[in-house]
């Protein structure tokens, strides 16, 4: 579903190597937890996957489509929740969702059904006619999530999606992620909430200083570290890397 091969990205006239020759893969029926300290390269990687940034080298394919050479086909296959929900603030919530529906060619019938369903799930129905700039941070996060998932993409790319969500909405999104993967799709999920990653993810990609230092099943990682918790492993591995 998603394949990243030998991808790198530098900033500042090639002085700062934000992502250093990484490779990883997310297959169907998987939730991949993408974890690492601040500045490790997670958001830069996600922006390259989604086409926001262009890699210096390597390839990224989504459903067999290269994000650089075939971007429109690749972008039809995923929904992206960025690390900040502060966008399109002058639009009303419903205007933003209709804009996303138009962008992805979602029929009026399908979008109305999806908006009604997600509006109820995230308790946003009553707020859809208000401007996004009037929303709290958590409400902005919800409307961006709703927009990203409106076209039923096979791949969900979620950069810290639980930040700012109330406990009920956080629970609902985690349930949706698991159901989405079990239906044969996949999720790439960046988070600092290690206990959530430990409970939710099938595989872990651990990145530090732009390099992938572990990629595999969580049980394998835990076994390599004498059955410690993911939090303890994270502290140990990132300190030693």
GROMACS .gro file of C-alpha atoms in nm:
model
  241
    1UNK     CA    1   0.000   0.000   0.000
    2UNK     CA    2   0.277   0.245   0.102
    3UNK     CA    3   0.643   0.187   0.019
    4UNK     CA    4   0.928   0.424   0.100
    5UNK     CA    5   1.271   0.337  -0.043
    6UNK     CA    6   1.600   0.516   0.037
    7UNK     CA    7   1.435   0.855   0.094
    8UNK     CA    8   1.633   1.156   0.219
    9UNK     CA    9   1.565   1.523   0.281
   10UNK     CA   10   1.802   1.804   0.374
   11UNK     CA   11   1.745   2.168   0.464
   12UNK     CA   12   1.965   2.477   0.465
   13UNK     CA   13   2.186   2.420   0.161
   14UNK     CA   14   2.224   2.053   0.248
   15UNK     CA   15   2.352   2.132   0.597
   16UNK     CA   16   2.068   1.980   0.803
   17UNK     CA   17   1.977   1.621   0.715
   18UNK     CA   18   1.621   1.591   0.844
   19UNK     CA   19   1.562   1.245   0.690
   20UNK     CA   20   1.857   1.020   0.614
   21UNK     CA   21   1.807   0.740   0.361
   22UNK     CA   22   1.505   0.575   0.522
   23UNK     CA   23   1.302   0.282   0.396
   24UNK     CA   24   0.977   0.145   0.536
   25UNK     CA   25   0.655  -0.017   0.422
   26UNK     CA   26   0.293  -0.020   0.538
   27UNK     CA   27   0.083  -0.307   0.411
   28UNK     CA   28  -0.291  -0.373   0.412
   29UNK     CA   29  -0.449  -0.460   0.746
   30UNK     CA   30  -0.173  -0.277   0.934
   31UNK     CA   31  -0.149   0.020   1.166
   32UNK     CA   32   0.211   0.140   1.166
   33UNK     CA   33   0.308   0.355   1.461
   34UNK     CA   34   0.567   0.614   1.358
   35UNK     CA   35   0.741   0.729   1.674
   36UNK     CA   36   1.044   0.934   1.766
   37UNK     CA   37   1.148   1.243   1.965
   38UNK     CA   38   1.078   1.598   1.852
   39UNK     CA   39   1.285   1.685   1.546
   40UNK     CA   40   1.349   1.321   1.458
   41UNK     CA   41   1.205   1.355   1.106
   42UNK     CA   42   0.850   1.223   1.144
   43UNK     CA   43   0.663   1.525   1.008
   44UNK     CA   44   0.917   1.580   0.729
   45UNK     CA   45   0.870   1.217   0.625
   46UNK     CA   46   0.492   1.251   0.625
   47UNK     CA   47   0.509   1.570   0.420
   48UNK     CA   48   0.720   1.388   0.161
   49UNK     CA   49   0.477   1.096   0.153
   50UNK     CA   50   0.187   1.334   0.088
   51UNK     CA   51   0.373   1.542  -0.172
   52UNK     CA   52   0.394   1.857   0.037
   53UNK     CA   53   0.773   1.828   0.025
   54UNK     CA   54   0.982   1.671  -0.249
   55UNK     CA   55   1.250   1.423  -0.138
   56UNK     CA   56   1.611   1.481  -0.236
   57UNK     CA   57   1.639   1.117  -0.333
   58UNK     CA   58   1.460   0.784  -0.316
   59UNK     CA   59   1.107   0.681  -0.410
   60UNK     CA   60   0.766   0.686  -0.243
   61UNK     CA   61   0.480   0.484  -0.391
   62UNK     CA   62   0.120   0.468  -0.274
   63UNK     CA   63  -0.096   0.194  -0.420
   64UNK     CA   64   0.169   0.155  -0.689
   65UNK     CA   65   0.168   0.525  -0.782
   66UNK     CA   66   0.483   0.733  -0.739
   67UNK     CA   67   0.405   1.050  -0.541
   68UNK     CA   68   0.653   1.251  -0.750
   69UNK     CA   69   0.583   1.132  -1.102
   70UNK     CA   70   0.212   1.041  -1.062
   71UNK     CA   71   0.093   1.267  -0.778
   72UNK     CA   72  -0.280   1.291  -0.859
   73UNK     CA   73  -0.331   0.914  -0.866
   74UNK     CA   74  -0.124   0.872  -0.550
   75UNK     CA   75  -0.316   1.143  -0.364
   76UNK     CA   76  -0.652   0.986  -0.444
   77UNK     CA   77  -0.549   0.688  -0.231
   78UNK     CA   78  -0.485   0.862   0.102
   79UNK     CA   79  -0.631   1.098   0.355
   80UNK     CA   80  -0.389   1.323   0.543
   81UNK     CA   81  -0.425   1.484   0.884
   82UNK     CA   82  -0.131   1.728   0.930
   83UNK     CA   83   0.034   1.819   1.259
   84UNK     CA   84  -0.160   2.148   1.286
   85UNK     CA   85  -0.537   2.191   1.233
   86UNK     CA   86  -0.517   2.570   1.196
   87UNK     CA   87  -0.622   2.603   0.832
   88UNK     CA   88  -0.915   2.730   0.624
   89UNK     CA   89  -1.018   2.925   0.933
   90UNK     CA   90  -1.256   3.161   0.750
   91UNK     CA   91  -1.465   2.877   0.612
   92UNK     CA   92  -1.757   2.727   0.796
   93UNK     CA   93  -1.711   2.364   0.892
   94UNK     CA   94  -1.965   2.246   0.635
   95UNK     CA   95  -1.802   2.463   0.366
   96UNK     CA   96  -1.466   2.301   0.435
   97UNK     CA   97  -1.615   1.950   0.416
   98UNK     CA   98  -1.792   2.029   0.090
   99UNK     CA   99  -1.468   2.173  -0.048
  100UNK     CA  100  -1.292   1.845   0.038
  101UNK     CA  101  -1.578   1.650  -0.115
  102UNK     CA  102  -1.547   1.851  -0.437
  103UNK     CA  103  -1.169   1.801  -0.445
  104UNK     CA  104  -1.205   1.423  -0.427
  105UNK     CA  105  -1.517   1.387  -0.641
  106UNK     CA  106  -1.742   1.261  -0.362
  107UNK     CA  107  -2.107   1.256  -0.471
  108UNK     CA  108  -2.360   1.468  -0.282
  109UNK     CA  109  -2.536   1.158  -0.153
  110UNK     CA  110  -2.215   0.996  -0.029
  111UNK     CA  111  -2.083   1.312   0.135
  112UNK     CA  112  -2.410   1.387   0.312
  113UNK     CA  113  -2.416   1.036   0.454
  114UNK     CA  114  -2.051   1.051   0.558
  115UNK     CA  115  -2.077   1.399   0.709
  116UNK     CA  116  -2.383   1.298   0.909
  117UNK     CA  117  -2.211   0.986   1.036
  118UNK     CA  118  -1.882   1.152   1.130
  119UNK     CA  119  -2.059   1.458   1.269
  120UNK     CA  120  -2.242   1.234   1.512
  121UNK     CA  121  -1.932   1.029   1.594
  122UNK     CA  122  -1.725   1.338   1.677
  123UNK     CA  123  -2.015   1.541   1.821
  124UNK     CA  124  -1.969   1.811   1.556
  125UNK     CA  125  -2.313   1.824   1.394
  126UNK     CA  126  -2.421   2.139   1.577
  127UNK     CA  127  -2.096   2.322   1.493
  128UNK     CA  128  -2.082   2.268   1.118
  129UNK     CA  129  -2.244   2.601   1.033
  130UNK     CA  130  -1.995   2.799   1.245
  131UNK     CA  131  -1.663   2.928   1.111
  132UNK     CA  132  -1.358   2.716   1.184
  133UNK     CA  133  -1.183   3.017   1.340
  134UNK     CA  134  -1.444   3.006   1.618
  135UNK     CA  135  -1.364   2.640   1.699
  136UNK     CA  136  -1.151   2.521   1.988
  137UNK     CA  137  -0.828   2.338   1.902
  138UNK     CA  138  -0.998   2.003   1.952
  139UNK     CA  139  -1.289   2.096   1.726
  140UNK     CA  140  -1.047   2.211   1.455
  141UNK     CA  141  -0.872   1.877   1.485
  142UNK     CA  142  -1.204   1.697   1.440
  143UNK     CA  143  -1.306   1.891   1.129
  144UNK     CA  144  -0.966   1.825   0.965
  145UNK     CA  145  -1.001   1.454   1.043
  146UNK     CA  146  -1.351   1.452   0.897
  147UNK     CA  147  -1.227   1.622   0.580
  148UNK     CA  148  -0.937   1.378   0.541
  149UNK     CA  149  -1.161   1.073   0.569
  150UNK     CA  150  -1.455   1.203   0.365
  151UNK     CA  151  -1.355   1.021   0.044
  152UNK     CA  152  -1.298   0.685   0.218
  153UNK     CA  153  -0.924   0.664   0.138
  154UNK     CA  154  -0.751   0.329   0.169
  155UNK     CA  155  -0.446   0.481   0.342
  156UNK     CA  156  -0.481   0.711   0.640
  157UNK     CA  157  -0.176   0.931   0.714
  158UNK     CA  158  -0.226   1.080   1.058
  159UNK     CA  159   0.031   1.313   1.213
  160UNK     CA  160  -0.042   1.338   1.587
  161UNK     CA  161  -0.419   1.309   1.526
  162UNK     CA  162  -0.515   1.265   1.893
  163UNK     CA  163  -0.367   1.598   2.006
  164UNK     CA  164  -0.641   1.814   2.153
  165UNK     CA  165  -0.918   1.556   2.120
  166UNK     CA  166  -1.146   1.492   2.415
  167UNK     CA  167  -1.140   1.136   2.557
  168UNK     CA  168  -1.457   1.028   2.377
  169UNK     CA  169  -1.341   1.150   2.035
  170UNK     CA  170  -0.996   1.002   2.092
  171UNK     CA  171  -1.153   0.665   2.169
  172UNK     CA  172  -1.377   0.687   1.863
  173UNK     CA  173  -1.085   0.768   1.632
  174UNK     CA  174  -0.880   0.478   1.766
  175UNK     CA  175  -1.175   0.245   1.710
  176UNK     CA  176  -1.211   0.379   1.355
  177UNK     CA  177  -0.841   0.321   1.289
  178UNK     CA  178  -0.862  -0.040   1.402
  179UNK     CA  179  -1.179  -0.106   1.199
  180UNK     CA  180  -1.022   0.058   0.893
  181UNK     CA  181  -0.718  -0.169   0.912
  182UNK     CA  182  -0.926  -0.481   0.976
  183UNK     CA  183  -1.125  -0.402   0.661
  184UNK     CA  184  -0.807  -0.448   0.455
  185UNK     CA  185  -0.677  -0.092   0.457
  186UNK     CA  186  -0.382   0.065   0.641
  187UNK     CA  187  -0.288   0.350   0.872
  188UNK     CA  188   0.038   0.540   0.920
  189UNK     CA  189   0.008   0.697   1.261
  190UNK     CA  190   0.255   0.940   1.419
  191UNK     CA  191   0.224   0.988   1.792
  192UNK     CA  192   0.407   1.085   2.111
  193UNK     CA  193   0.153   0.883   2.312
  194UNK     CA  194   0.357   0.567   2.350
  195UNK     CA  195   0.095   0.382   2.552
  196UNK     CA  196  -0.150   0.435   2.264
  197UNK     CA  197   0.103   0.307   2.010
  198UNK     CA  198   0.171   0.005   2.228
  199UNK     CA  199  -0.197  -0.091   2.243
  200UNK     CA  200  -0.305   0.006   1.893
  201UNK     CA  201  -0.024  -0.056   1.644
  202UNK     CA  202   0.069  -0.375   1.462
  203UNK     CA  203   0.414  -0.248   1.371
  204UNK     CA  204   0.646   0.024   1.492
  205UNK     CA  205   0.887   0.244   1.300
  206UNK     CA  206   1.120   0.418   1.543
  207UNK     CA  207   1.304   0.717   1.399
  208UNK     CA  208   1.578   0.925   1.559
  209UNK     CA  209   1.796   1.196   1.405
  210UNK     CA  210   1.651   1.123   1.062
  211UNK     CA  211   1.726   0.749   1.065
  212UNK     CA  212   1.500   0.450   1.116
  213UNK     CA  213   1.654   0.261   1.408
  214UNK     CA  214   1.383  -0.006   1.432
  215UNK     CA  215   1.112  -0.124   1.194
  216UNK     CA  216   0.904  -0.429   1.274
  217UNK     CA  217   0.641  -0.585   1.497
  218UNK     CA  218   0.603  -0.448   1.846
  219UNK     CA  219   0.643  -0.792   2.004
  220UNK     CA  220   0.980  -0.825   1.832
  221UNK     CA  221   1.098  -0.490   1.967
  222UNK     CA  222   0.984  -0.575   2.319
  223UNK     CA  223   1.150  -0.917   2.304
  224UNK     CA  224   1.478  -0.757   2.202
  225UNK     CA  225   1.465  -0.541   2.514
  226UNK     CA  226   1.381  -0.796   2.783
  227UNK     CA  227   1.005  -0.731   2.776
  228UNK     CA  228   1.033  -0.368   2.881
  229UNK     CA  229   0.752  -0.126   2.810
  230UNK     CA  230   0.759   0.073   2.488
  231UNK     CA  231   0.818   0.388   2.691
  232UNK     CA  232   1.129   0.240   2.857
  233UNK     CA  233   1.256   0.108   2.523
  234UNK     CA  234   1.200   0.446   2.358
  235UNK     CA  235   1.399   0.627   2.628
  236UNK     CA  236   1.682   0.376   2.608
  237UNK     CA  237   1.709   0.350   2.231
  238UNK     CA  238   1.684   0.720   2.154
  239UNK     CA  239   1.939   0.801   2.424
  240UNK     CA  240   2.186   0.549   2.280
  241UNK     CA  241   2.131   0.630   1.911
   0.00000   0.00000   0.00000
